[in-house]
């Protein structure tokens, strides 16, 4: 029996799933530091408006700046603007803590 040379045999290299784009810690720190500098130079009101702008200077691909006050209320979120003004202090990834099951 002859082997069919047109049939590709998977190799470890060809079956590897590409990793997500990696952002270095240095890049993240520089991004946050630029947001801090923006607040210091322009004030809270102007900075929050810029942070909330989905087309603003603080949205770079999948990276963006968001802000909360010390009580857990969202002040800026360019990707989920419906969260602005919402207190998220007791939220978890799956929902809100303390929700009763009704039993």
PDB file of N, CA and C in Angstrom:
ATOM      1  N   UNK A   1       0.844  -1.158   0.000  1.00  0.00           N
ATOM      2  CA  UNK A   1       0.000   0.000   0.000  1.00  0.00           C
ATOM      3  C   UNK A   1       0.890   1.221   0.000  1.00  0.00           C
ATOM      4  N   UNK A   2       0.597   2.125  -0.904  1.00  0.00           N
ATOM      5  CA  UNK A   2       1.357   3.357  -0.988  1.00  0.00           C
ATOM      6  C   UNK A   2       0.714   4.425  -0.113  1.00  0.00           C
ATOM      7  N   UNK A   3       1.566   5.255   0.440  1.00  0.00           N
ATOM      8  CA  UNK A   3       1.010   6.348   1.246  1.00  0.00           C
ATOM      9  C   UNK A   3       0.666   7.507   0.327  1.00  0.00           C
ATOM     10  N   UNK A   4      -0.366   8.221   0.687  1.00  0.00           N
ATOM     11  CA  UNK A   4      -0.804   9.373  -0.084  1.00  0.00           C
ATOM     12  C   UNK A   4      -0.027  10.584   0.400  1.00  0.00           C
ATOM     13  N   UNK A   5       0.861  11.081  -0.426  1.00  0.00           N
ATOM     14  CA  UNK A   5       1.708  12.191  -0.004  1.00  0.00           C
ATOM     15  C   UNK A   5       0.945  13.505   0.089  1.00  0.00           C
ATOM     16  N   UNK A   6      -0.299  13.561  -0.386  1.00  0.00           N
ATOM     17  CA  UNK A   6      -1.057  14.801  -0.313  1.00  0.00           C
ATOM     18  C   UNK A   6      -1.795  14.932   1.023  1.00  0.00           C
ATOM     19  N   UNK A   7      -1.795  13.880   1.834  1.00  0.00           N
ATOM     20  CA  UNK A   7      -2.468  13.942   3.128  1.00  0.00           C
ATOM     21  C   UNK A   7      -1.502  14.495   4.162  1.00  0.00           C
ATOM     22  N   UNK A   8      -1.922  15.590   4.810  1.00  0.00           N
ATOM     23  CA  UNK A   8      -1.065  16.223   5.816  1.00  0.00           C
ATOM     24  C   UNK A   8      -1.202  15.473   7.131  1.00  0.00           C
ATOM     25  N   UNK A   9      -0.088  15.216   7.741  1.00  0.00           N
ATOM     26  CA  UNK A   9      -0.072  14.583   9.049  1.00  0.00           C
ATOM     27  C   UNK A   9       0.191  15.682  10.077  1.00  0.00           C
ATOM     28  N   UNK A  10      -0.722  15.830  11.049  1.00  0.00           N
ATOM     29  CA  UNK A  10      -0.508  16.889  12.033  1.00  0.00           C
ATOM     30  C   UNK A  10       0.763  16.670  12.835  1.00  0.00           C
ATOM     31  N   UNK A  11       1.486  17.735  13.030  1.00  0.00           N
ATOM     32  CA  UNK A  11       2.672  17.702  13.862  1.00  0.00           C
ATOM     33  C   UNK A  11       2.414  18.603  15.061  1.00  0.00           C
ATOM     34  N   UNK A  12       3.187  18.479  16.119  1.00  0.00           N
ATOM     35  CA  UNK A  12       2.965  19.365  17.266  1.00  0.00           C
ATOM     36  C   UNK A  12       2.996  20.848  16.879  1.00  0.00           C
ATOM     37  N   UNK A  13       3.854  21.211  15.944  1.00  0.00           N
ATOM     38  CA  UNK A  13       3.948  22.599  15.520  1.00  0.00           C
ATOM     39  C   UNK A  13       2.684  23.053  14.803  1.00  0.00           C
ATOM     40  N   UNK A  14       2.061  22.185  14.008  1.00  0.00           N
ATOM     41  CA  UNK A  14       0.895  22.594  13.229  1.00  0.00           C
ATOM     42  C   UNK A  14      -0.399  22.540  14.024  1.00  0.00           C
ATOM     43  N   UNK A  15      -0.405  21.901  15.188  1.00  0.00           N
ATOM     44  CA  UNK A  15      -1.625  21.800  15.977  1.00  0.00           C
ATOM     45  C   UNK A  15      -1.615  22.743  17.184  1.00  0.00           C
ATOM     46  N   UNK A  16      -0.565  23.532  17.299  1.00  0.00           N
ATOM     47  CA  UNK A  16      -0.486  24.469  18.412  1.00  0.00           C
ATOM     48  C   UNK A  16      -1.463  25.614  18.195  1.00  0.00           C
ATOM     49  N   UNK A  17      -2.228  25.910  19.232  1.00  0.00           N
ATOM     50  CA  UNK A  17      -3.169  27.026  19.170  1.00  0.00           C
ATOM     51  C   UNK A  17      -2.393  28.303  19.428  1.00  0.00           C
ATOM     52  N   UNK A  18      -2.589  29.328  18.582  1.00  0.00           N
ATOM     53  CA  UNK A  18      -1.849  30.565  18.808  1.00  0.00           C
ATOM     54  C   UNK A  18      -2.239  31.200  20.143  1.00  0.00           C
ATOM     55  N   UNK A  19      -1.247  31.727  20.841  1.00  0.00           N
ATOM     56  CA  UNK A  19      -1.509  32.376  22.118  1.00  0.00           C
ATOM     57  C   UNK A  19      -2.091  33.765  21.877  1.00  0.00           C
ATOM     58  N   UNK A  20      -2.858  34.238  22.859  1.00  0.00           N
ATOM     59  CA  UNK A  20      -3.399  35.581  22.780  1.00  0.00           C
ATOM     60  C   UNK A  20      -2.241  36.570  22.786  1.00  0.00           C
ATOM     61  N   UNK A  21      -2.491  37.729  22.197  1.00  0.00           N
ATOM     62  CA  UNK A  21      -1.452  38.747  22.170  1.00  0.00           C
ATOM     63  C   UNK A  21      -1.073  39.110  23.599  1.00  0.00           C
ATOM     64  N   UNK A  22       0.201  39.141  23.867  1.00  0.00           N
ATOM     65  CA  UNK A  22       0.718  39.414  25.209  1.00  0.00           C
ATOM     66  C   UNK A  22       1.060  40.889  25.330  1.00  0.00           C
ATOM     67  N   UNK A  23       0.607  41.499  26.409  1.00  0.00           N
ATOM     68  CA  UNK A  23       0.967  42.883  26.712  1.00  0.00           C
ATOM     69  C   UNK A  23       1.893  42.862  27.913  1.00  0.00           C
ATOM     70  N   UNK A  24       3.047  43.465  27.769  1.00  0.00           N
ATOM     71  CA  UNK A  24       4.039  43.427  28.840  1.00  0.00           C
ATOM     72  C   UNK A  24       3.594  44.268  30.029  1.00  0.00           C
ATOM     73  N   UNK A  25       4.134  43.927  31.186  1.00  0.00           N
ATOM     74  CA  UNK A  25       3.870  44.710  32.393  1.00  0.00           C
ATOM     75  C   UNK A  25       4.311  46.152  32.207  1.00  0.00           C
ATOM     76  N   UNK A  26       5.424  46.347  31.537  1.00  0.00           N
ATOM     77  CA  UNK A  26       5.937  47.694  31.309  1.00  0.00           C
ATOM     78  C   UNK A  26       4.950  48.516  30.492  1.00  0.00           C
ATOM     79  N   UNK A  27       4.339  47.899  29.488  1.00  0.00           N
ATOM     80  CA  UNK A  27       3.354  48.587  28.658  1.00  0.00           C
ATOM     81  C   UNK A  27       2.125  48.953  29.479  1.00  0.00           C
ATOM     82  N   UNK A  28       1.671  48.022  30.328  1.00  0.00           N
ATOM     83  CA  UNK A  28       0.504  48.286  31.170  1.00  0.00           C
ATOM     84  C   UNK A  28       0.774  49.410  32.161  1.00  0.00           C
ATOM     85  N   UNK A  29       1.933  49.372  32.802  1.00  0.00           N
ATOM     86  CA  UNK A  29       2.296  50.403  33.774  1.00  0.00           C
ATOM     87  C   UNK A  29       2.379  51.768  33.078  1.00  0.00           C
ATOM     88  N   UNK A  30       2.982  51.815  31.918  1.00  0.00           N
ATOM     89  CA  UNK A  30       3.099  53.077  31.181  1.00  0.00           C
ATOM     90  C   UNK A  30       1.716  53.608  30.793  1.00  0.00           C
ATOM     91  N   UNK A  31       0.810  52.723  30.427  1.00  0.00           N
ATOM     92  CA  UNK A  31      -0.553  53.105  30.049  1.00  0.00           C
ATOM     93  C   UNK A  31      -1.271  53.729  31.248  1.00  0.00           C
ATOM     94  N   UNK A  32      -1.197  53.088  32.397  1.00  0.00           N
ATOM     95  CA  UNK A  32      -1.836  53.612  33.610  1.00  0.00           C
ATOM     96  C   UNK A  32      -1.174  54.923  34.029  1.00  0.00           C
ATOM     97  N   UNK A  33       0.145  54.989  33.953  1.00  0.00           N
ATOM     98  CA  UNK A  33       0.839  56.226  34.315  1.00  0.00           C
ATOM     99  C   UNK A  33       0.436  57.376  33.400  1.00  0.00           C
ATOM    100  N   UNK A  34       0.190  57.086  32.123  1.00  0.00           N
ATOM    101  CA  UNK A  34      -0.254  58.145  31.208  1.00  0.00           C
ATOM    102  C   UNK A  34      -1.663  58.615  31.578  1.00  0.00           C
ATOM    103  N   UNK A  35      -2.504  57.716  32.076  1.00  0.00           N
ATOM    104  CA  UNK A  35      -3.846  58.094  32.528  1.00  0.00           C
ATOM    105  C   UNK A  35      -3.756  58.969  33.783  1.00  0.00           C
ATOM    106  N   UNK A  36      -2.880  58.619  34.704  1.00  0.00           N
ATOM    107  CA  UNK A  36      -2.681  59.410  35.918  1.00  0.00           C
ATOM    108  C   UNK A  36      -2.203  60.811  35.543  1.00  0.00           C
ATOM    109  N   UNK A  37      -1.244  60.903  34.650  1.00  0.00           N
ATOM    110  CA  UNK A  37      -0.730  62.201  34.210  1.00  0.00           C
ATOM    111  C   UNK A  37      -1.839  63.024  33.556  1.00  0.00           C
ATOM    112  N   UNK A  38      -2.700  62.365  32.796  1.00  0.00           N
ATOM    113  CA  UNK A  38      -3.812  63.058  32.140  1.00  0.00           C
ATOM    114  C   UNK A  38      -4.749  63.666  33.182  1.00  0.00           C
ATOM    115  N   UNK A  39      -5.056  62.916  34.234  1.00  0.00           N
ATOM    116  CA  UNK A  39      -5.910  63.431  35.314  1.00  0.00           C
ATOM    117  C   UNK A  39      -5.243  64.633  35.975  1.00  0.00           C
ATOM    118  N   UNK A  40      -3.958  64.519  36.270  1.00  0.00           N
ATOM    119  CA  UNK A  40      -3.240  65.600  36.943  1.00  0.00           C
ATOM    120  C   UNK A  40      -3.190  66.865  36.088  1.00  0.00           C
ATOM    121  N   UNK A  41      -3.072  66.698  34.781  1.00  0.00           N
ATOM    122  CA  UNK A  41      -2.963  67.848  33.879  1.00  0.00           C
ATOM    123  C   UNK A  41      -4.317  68.453  33.519  1.00  0.00           C
ATOM    124  N   UNK A  42      -5.375  67.623  33.477  1.00  0.00           N
ATOM    125  CA  UNK A  42      -6.656  68.075  32.948  1.00  0.00           C
ATOM    126  C   UNK A  42      -7.800  68.082  33.950  1.00  0.00           C
ATOM    127  N   UNK A  43      -7.598  67.478  35.098  1.00  0.00           N
ATOM    128  CA  UNK A  43      -8.646  67.428  36.110  1.00  0.00           C
ATOM    129  C   UNK A  43      -9.544  66.211  35.964  1.00  0.00           C
ATOM    130  N   UNK A  44     -10.248  65.925  37.047  1.00  0.00           N
ATOM    131  CA  UNK A  44     -11.081  64.722  37.129  1.00  0.00           C
ATOM    132  C   UNK A  44     -12.198  64.711  36.081  1.00  0.00           C
ATOM    133  N   UNK A  45     -12.930  65.794  35.950  1.00  0.00           N
ATOM    134  CA  UNK A  45     -14.081  65.830  35.040  1.00  0.00           C
ATOM    135  C   UNK A  45     -13.671  65.556  33.583  1.00  0.00           C
ATOM    136  N   UNK A  46     -12.645  66.249  33.142  1.00  0.00           N
ATOM    137  CA  UNK A  46     -12.164  66.064  31.764  1.00  0.00           C
ATOM    138  C   UNK A  46     -11.605  64.656  31.570  1.00  0.00           C
ATOM    139  N   UNK A  47     -10.865  64.166  32.565  1.00  0.00           N
ATOM    140  CA  UNK A  47     -10.270  62.825  32.464  1.00  0.00           C
ATOM    141  C   UNK A  47     -11.348  61.752  32.396  1.00  0.00           C
ATOM    142  N   UNK A  48     -12.370  61.855  33.247  1.00  0.00           N
ATOM    143  CA  UNK A  48     -13.441  60.847  33.211  1.00  0.00           C
ATOM    144  C   UNK A  48     -14.171  60.869  31.878  1.00  0.00           C
ATOM    145  N   UNK A  49     -14.365  62.040  31.309  1.00  0.00           N
ATOM    146  CA  UNK A  49     -14.999  62.122  29.985  1.00  0.00           C
ATOM    147  C   UNK A  49     -14.137  61.413  28.939  1.00  0.00           C
ATOM    148  N   UNK A  50     -12.833  61.606  29.019  1.00  0.00           N
ATOM    149  CA  UNK A  50     -11.924  60.942  28.068  1.00  0.00           C
ATOM    150  C   UNK A  50     -11.886  59.439  28.301  1.00  0.00           C
ATOM    151  N   UNK A  51     -11.867  59.020  29.560  1.00  0.00           N
ATOM    152  CA  UNK A  51     -11.839  57.590  29.875  1.00  0.00           C
ATOM    153  C   UNK A  51     -13.124  56.899  29.412  1.00  0.00           C
ATOM    154  N   UNK A  52     -14.244  57.604  29.438  1.00  0.00           N
ATOM    155  CA  UNK A  52     -15.526  57.033  29.018  1.00  0.00           C
ATOM    156  C   UNK A  52     -15.706  56.996  27.501  1.00  0.00           C
ATOM    157  N   UNK A  53     -14.869  57.705  26.766  1.00  0.00           N
ATOM    158  CA  UNK A  53     -14.996  57.793  25.307  1.00  0.00           C
ATOM    159  C   UNK A  53     -14.440  56.524  24.652  1.00  0.00           C
ATOM    160  N   UNK A  54     -15.315  55.716  24.014  1.00  0.00           N
ATOM    161  CA  UNK A  54     -14.820  54.479  23.382  1.00  0.00           C
ATOM    162  C   UNK A  54     -13.846  54.733  22.230  1.00  0.00           C
ATOM    163  N   UNK A  55     -13.809  55.962  21.721  1.00  0.00           N
ATOM    164  CA  UNK A  55     -12.870  56.331  20.657  1.00  0.00           C
ATOM    165  C   UNK A  55     -11.767  57.246  21.179  1.00  0.00           C
ATOM    166  N   UNK A  56     -11.648  57.339  22.500  1.00  0.00           N
ATOM    167  CA  UNK A  56     -10.689  58.250  23.112  1.00  0.00           C
ATOM    168  C   UNK A  56      -9.272  57.702  23.170  1.00  0.00           C
ATOM    169  N   UNK A  57      -8.418  58.508  23.747  1.00  0.00           N
ATOM    170  CA  UNK A  57      -6.989  58.189  23.813  1.00  0.00           C
ATOM    171  C   UNK A  57      -6.672  57.049  24.768  1.00  0.00           C
ATOM    172  N   UNK A  58      -7.636  56.671  25.612  1.00  0.00           N
ATOM    173  CA  UNK A  58      -7.358  55.632  26.610  1.00  0.00           C
ATOM    174  C   UNK A  58      -8.060  54.318  26.310  1.00  0.00           C
ATOM    175  N   UNK A  59      -8.347  54.108  25.036  1.00  0.00           N
ATOM    176  CA  UNK A  59      -8.821  52.816  24.541  1.00  0.00           C
ATOM    177  C   UNK A  59      -7.851  52.443  23.429  1.00  0.00           C
ATOM    178  N   UNK A  60      -7.097  51.387  23.674  1.00  0.00           N
ATOM    179  CA  UNK A  60      -6.083  50.933  22.714  1.00  0.00           C
ATOM    180  C   UNK A  60      -6.259  49.450  22.474  1.00  0.00           C
ATOM    181  N   UNK A  61      -7.043  49.119  21.475  1.00  0.00           N
ATOM    182  CA  UNK A  61      -7.343  47.714  21.210  1.00  0.00           C
ATOM    183  C   UNK A  61      -8.140  47.144  22.367  1.00  0.00           C
ATOM    184  N   UNK A  62      -7.616  46.092  22.977  1.00  0.00           N
ATOM    185  CA  UNK A  62      -8.298  45.465  24.106  1.00  0.00           C
ATOM    186  C   UNK A  62      -7.936  46.123  25.438  1.00  0.00           C
ATOM    187  N   UNK A  63      -7.031  47.079  25.427  1.00  0.00           N
ATOM    188  CA  UNK A  63      -6.660  47.795  26.647  1.00  0.00           C
ATOM    189  C   UNK A  63      -7.504  49.063  26.772  1.00  0.00           C
ATOM    190  N   UNK A  64      -7.985  49.321  27.964  1.00  0.00           N
ATOM    191  CA  UNK A  64      -8.702  50.562  28.211  1.00  0.00           C
ATOM    192  C   UNK A  64      -8.636  50.891  29.696  1.00  0.00           C
ATOM    193  N   UNK A  65      -8.824  52.163  29.990  1.00  0.00           N
ATOM    194  CA  UNK A  65      -8.835  52.634  31.366  1.00  0.00           C
ATOM    195  C   UNK A  65     -10.283  52.692  31.840  1.00  0.00           C
ATOM    196  N   UNK A  66     -10.521  52.196  33.050  1.00  0.00           N
ATOM    197  CA  UNK A  66     -11.824  52.349  33.689  1.00  0.00           C
ATOM    198  C   UNK A  66     -11.564  52.861  35.095  1.00  0.00           C
ATOM    199  N   UNK A  67     -12.602  53.430  35.723  1.00  0.00           N
ATOM    200  CA  UNK A  67     -12.397  54.037  37.042  1.00  0.00           C
ATOM    201  C   UNK A  67     -13.587  53.787  37.949  1.00  0.00           C
ATOM    202  N   UNK A  68     -13.267  53.613  39.232  1.00  0.00           N
ATOM    203  CA  UNK A  68     -14.269  53.452  40.291  1.00  0.00           C
ATOM    204  C   UNK A  68     -13.955  54.453  41.393  1.00  0.00           C
ATOM    205  N   UNK A  69     -14.986  54.854  42.151  1.00  0.00           N
ATOM    206  CA  UNK A  69     -14.708  55.651  43.333  1.00  0.00           C
ATOM    207  C   UNK A  69     -14.413  54.703  44.494  1.00  0.00           C
ATOM    208  N   UNK A  70     -14.116  55.243  45.658  1.00  0.00           N
ATOM    209  CA  UNK A  70     -13.739  54.406  46.798  1.00  0.00           C
ATOM    210  C   UNK A  70     -14.906  53.622  47.378  1.00  0.00           C
ATOM    211  N   UNK A  71     -16.125  53.921  46.932  1.00  0.00           N
ATOM    212  CA  UNK A  71     -17.302  53.177  47.390  1.00  0.00           C
ATOM    213  C   UNK A  71     -17.685  52.052  46.432  1.00  0.00           C
ATOM    214  N   UNK A  72     -16.967  51.926  45.310  1.00  0.00           N
ATOM    215  CA  UNK A  72     -17.236  50.861  44.353  1.00  0.00           C
ATOM    216  C   UNK A  72     -18.150  51.255  43.208  1.00  0.00           C
ATOM    217  N   UNK A  73     -18.447  52.540  43.079  1.00  0.00           N
ATOM    218  CA  UNK A  73     -19.309  53.008  41.994  1.00  0.00           C
ATOM    219  C   UNK A  73     -18.462  53.276  40.758  1.00  0.00           C
ATOM    220  N   UNK A  74     -18.903  52.775  39.622  1.00  0.00           N
ATOM    221  CA  UNK A  74     -18.180  52.952  38.369  1.00  0.00           C
ATOM    222  C   UNK A  74     -18.277  54.402  37.921  1.00  0.00           C
ATOM    223  N   UNK A  75     -17.140  55.024  37.670  1.00  0.00           N
ATOM    224  CA  UNK A  75     -17.079  56.401  37.192  1.00  0.00           C
ATOM    225  C   UNK A  75     -16.788  56.470  35.702  1.00  0.00           C
ATOM    226  N   UNK A  76     -16.069  55.476  35.196  1.00  0.00           N
ATOM    227  CA  UNK A  76     -15.715  55.447  33.771  1.00  0.00           C
ATOM    228  C   UNK A  76     -15.573  54.007  33.315  1.00  0.00           C
ATOM    229  N   UNK A  77     -16.163  53.717  32.160  1.00  0.00           N
ATOM    230  CA  UNK A  77     -16.017  52.389  31.550  1.00  0.00           C
ATOM    231  C   UNK A  77     -16.387  52.511  30.076  1.00  0.00           C
ATOM    232  N   UNK A  78     -15.392  52.670  29.199  1.00  0.00           N
ATOM    233  CA  UNK A  78     -15.685  52.919  27.785  1.00  0.00           C
ATOM    234  C   UNK A  78     -16.297  51.728  27.043  1.00  0.00           C
ATOM    235  N   UNK A  79     -16.128  50.533  27.567  1.00  0.00           N
ATOM    236  CA  UNK A  79     -16.634  49.337  26.892  1.00  0.00           C
ATOM    237  C   UNK A  79     -18.050  48.992  27.348  1.00  0.00           C
ATOM    238  N   UNK A  80     -18.359  49.242  28.619  1.00  0.00           N
ATOM    239  CA  UNK A  80     -19.691  48.973  29.171  1.00  0.00           C
ATOM    240  C   UNK A  80     -20.249  50.241  29.818  1.00  0.00           C
ATOM    241  N   UNK A  81     -20.673  51.219  29.006  1.00  0.00           N
ATOM    242  CA  UNK A  81     -21.134  52.485  29.565  1.00  0.00           C
ATOM    243  C   UNK A  81     -22.355  52.341  30.480  1.00  0.00           C
ATOM    244  N   UNK A  82     -23.096  51.261  30.340  1.00  0.00           N
ATOM    245  CA  UNK A  82     -24.258  51.035  31.208  1.00  0.00           C
ATOM    246  C   UNK A  82     -23.844  50.805  32.661  1.00  0.00           C
ATOM    247  N   UNK A  83     -22.571  50.519  32.891  1.00  0.00           N
ATOM    248  CA  UNK A  83     -22.066  50.298  34.254  1.00  0.00           C
ATOM    249  C   UNK A  83     -21.745  51.604  34.978  1.00  0.00           C
ATOM    250  N   UNK A  84     -21.607  52.716  34.238  1.00  0.00           N
ATOM    251  CA  UNK A  84     -21.281  53.997  34.866  1.00  0.00           C
ATOM    252  C   UNK A  84     -22.427  54.398  35.792  1.00  0.00           C
ATOM    253  N   UNK A  85     -22.062  54.742  37.016  1.00  0.00           N
ATOM    254  CA  UNK A  85     -23.045  55.111  38.025  1.00  0.00           C
ATOM    255  C   UNK A  85     -23.544  53.944  38.858  1.00  0.00           C
ATOM    256  N   UNK A  86     -23.126  52.722  38.500  1.00  0.00           N
ATOM    257  CA  UNK A  86     -23.561  51.514  39.206  1.00  0.00           C
ATOM    258  C   UNK A  86     -22.527  51.143  40.263  1.00  0.00           C
ATOM    259  N   UNK A  87     -23.006  50.868  41.471  1.00  0.00           N
ATOM    260  CA  UNK A  87     -22.109  50.402  42.523  1.00  0.00           C
ATOM    261  C   UNK A  87     -21.880  48.915  42.313  1.00  0.00           C
ATOM    262  N   UNK A  88     -20.621  48.551  42.132  1.00  0.00           N
ATOM    263  CA  UNK A  88     -20.266  47.166  41.818  1.00  0.00           C
ATOM    264  C   UNK A  88     -19.428  46.529  42.921  1.00  0.00           C
ATOM    265  N   UNK A  89     -19.442  47.132  44.088  1.00  0.00           N
ATOM    266  CA  UNK A  89     -18.602  46.673  45.189  1.00  0.00           C
ATOM    267  C   UNK A  89     -18.851  45.219  45.554  1.00  0.00           C
ATOM    268  N   UNK A  90     -20.071  44.772  45.520  1.00  0.00           N
ATOM    269  CA  UNK A  90     -20.391  43.406  45.931  1.00  0.00           C
ATOM    270  C   UNK A  90     -20.567  42.435  44.779  1.00  0.00           C
ATOM    271  N   UNK A  91     -20.209  42.852  43.576  1.00  0.00           N
ATOM    272  CA  UNK A  91     -20.335  41.953  42.426  1.00  0.00           C
ATOM    273  C   UNK A  91     -19.190  40.952  42.399  1.00  0.00           C
ATOM    274  N   UNK A  92     -19.482  39.793  41.833  1.00  0.00           N
ATOM    275  CA  UNK A  92     -18.458  38.794  41.542  1.00  0.00           C
ATOM    276  C   UNK A  92     -18.482  38.590  40.038  1.00  0.00           C
ATOM    277  N   UNK A  93     -17.601  37.765  39.523  1.00  0.00           N
ATOM    278  CA  UNK A  93     -17.592  37.515  38.090  1.00  0.00           C
ATOM    279  C   UNK A  93     -18.906  36.930  37.603  1.00  0.00           C
ATOM    280  N   UNK A  94     -19.531  36.097  38.438  1.00  0.00           N
ATOM    281  CA  UNK A  94     -20.757  35.429  38.026  1.00  0.00           C
ATOM    282  C   UNK A  94     -22.022  36.194  38.369  1.00  0.00           C
ATOM    283  N   UNK A  95     -21.923  37.306  39.059  1.00  0.00           N
ATOM    284  CA  UNK A  95     -23.107  38.063  39.431  1.00  0.00           C
ATOM    285  C   UNK A  95     -22.902  38.799  40.734  1.00  0.00           C
ATOM    286  N   UNK A  96     -23.970  39.037  41.420  1.00  0.00           N
ATOM    287  CA  UNK A  96     -23.934  39.824  42.650  1.00  0.00           C
ATOM    288  C   UNK A  96     -23.897  38.911  43.857  1.00  0.00           C
ATOM    289  N   UNK A  97     -23.044  39.231  44.830  1.00  0.00           N
ATOM    290  CA  UNK A  97     -22.976  38.477  46.082  1.00  0.00           C
ATOM    291  C   UNK A  97     -24.244  38.713  46.890  1.00  0.00           C
ATOM    292  N   UNK A  98     -24.590  37.748  47.691  1.00  0.00           N
ATOM    293  CA  UNK A  98     -25.693  37.929  48.627  1.00  0.00           C
ATOM    294  C   UNK A  98     -27.066  37.748  48.021  1.00  0.00           C
ATOM    295  N   UNK A  99     -27.153  37.368  46.771  1.00  0.00           N
ATOM    296  CA  UNK A  99     -28.444  37.148  46.150  1.00  0.00           C
ATOM    297  C   UNK A  99     -29.048  35.881  46.742  1.00  0.00           C
ATOM    298  N   UNK A 100     -30.267  35.981  47.255  1.00  0.00           N
ATOM    299  CA  UNK A 100     -30.871  34.807  47.880  1.00  0.00           C
ATOM    300  C   UNK A 100     -31.486  33.903  46.830  1.00  0.00           C
ATOM    301  N   UNK A 101     -31.531  32.624  47.150  1.00  0.00           N
ATOM    302  CA  UNK A 101     -32.089  31.654  46.216  1.00  0.00           C
ATOM    303  C   UNK A 101     -33.597  31.554  46.374  1.00  0.00           C
ATOM    304  N   UNK A 102     -34.158  32.222  47.371  1.00  0.00           N
ATOM    305  CA  UNK A 102     -35.603  32.186  47.560  1.00  0.00           C
ATOM    306  C   UNK A 102     -36.091  30.959  48.289  1.00  0.00           C
ATOM    307  N   UNK A 103     -35.182  30.182  48.851  1.00  0.00           N
ATOM    308  CA  UNK A 103     -35.597  28.966  49.565  1.00  0.00           C
ATOM    309  C   UNK A 103     -35.628  29.182  51.034  1.00  0.00           C
TER     310      UNK A 103
END
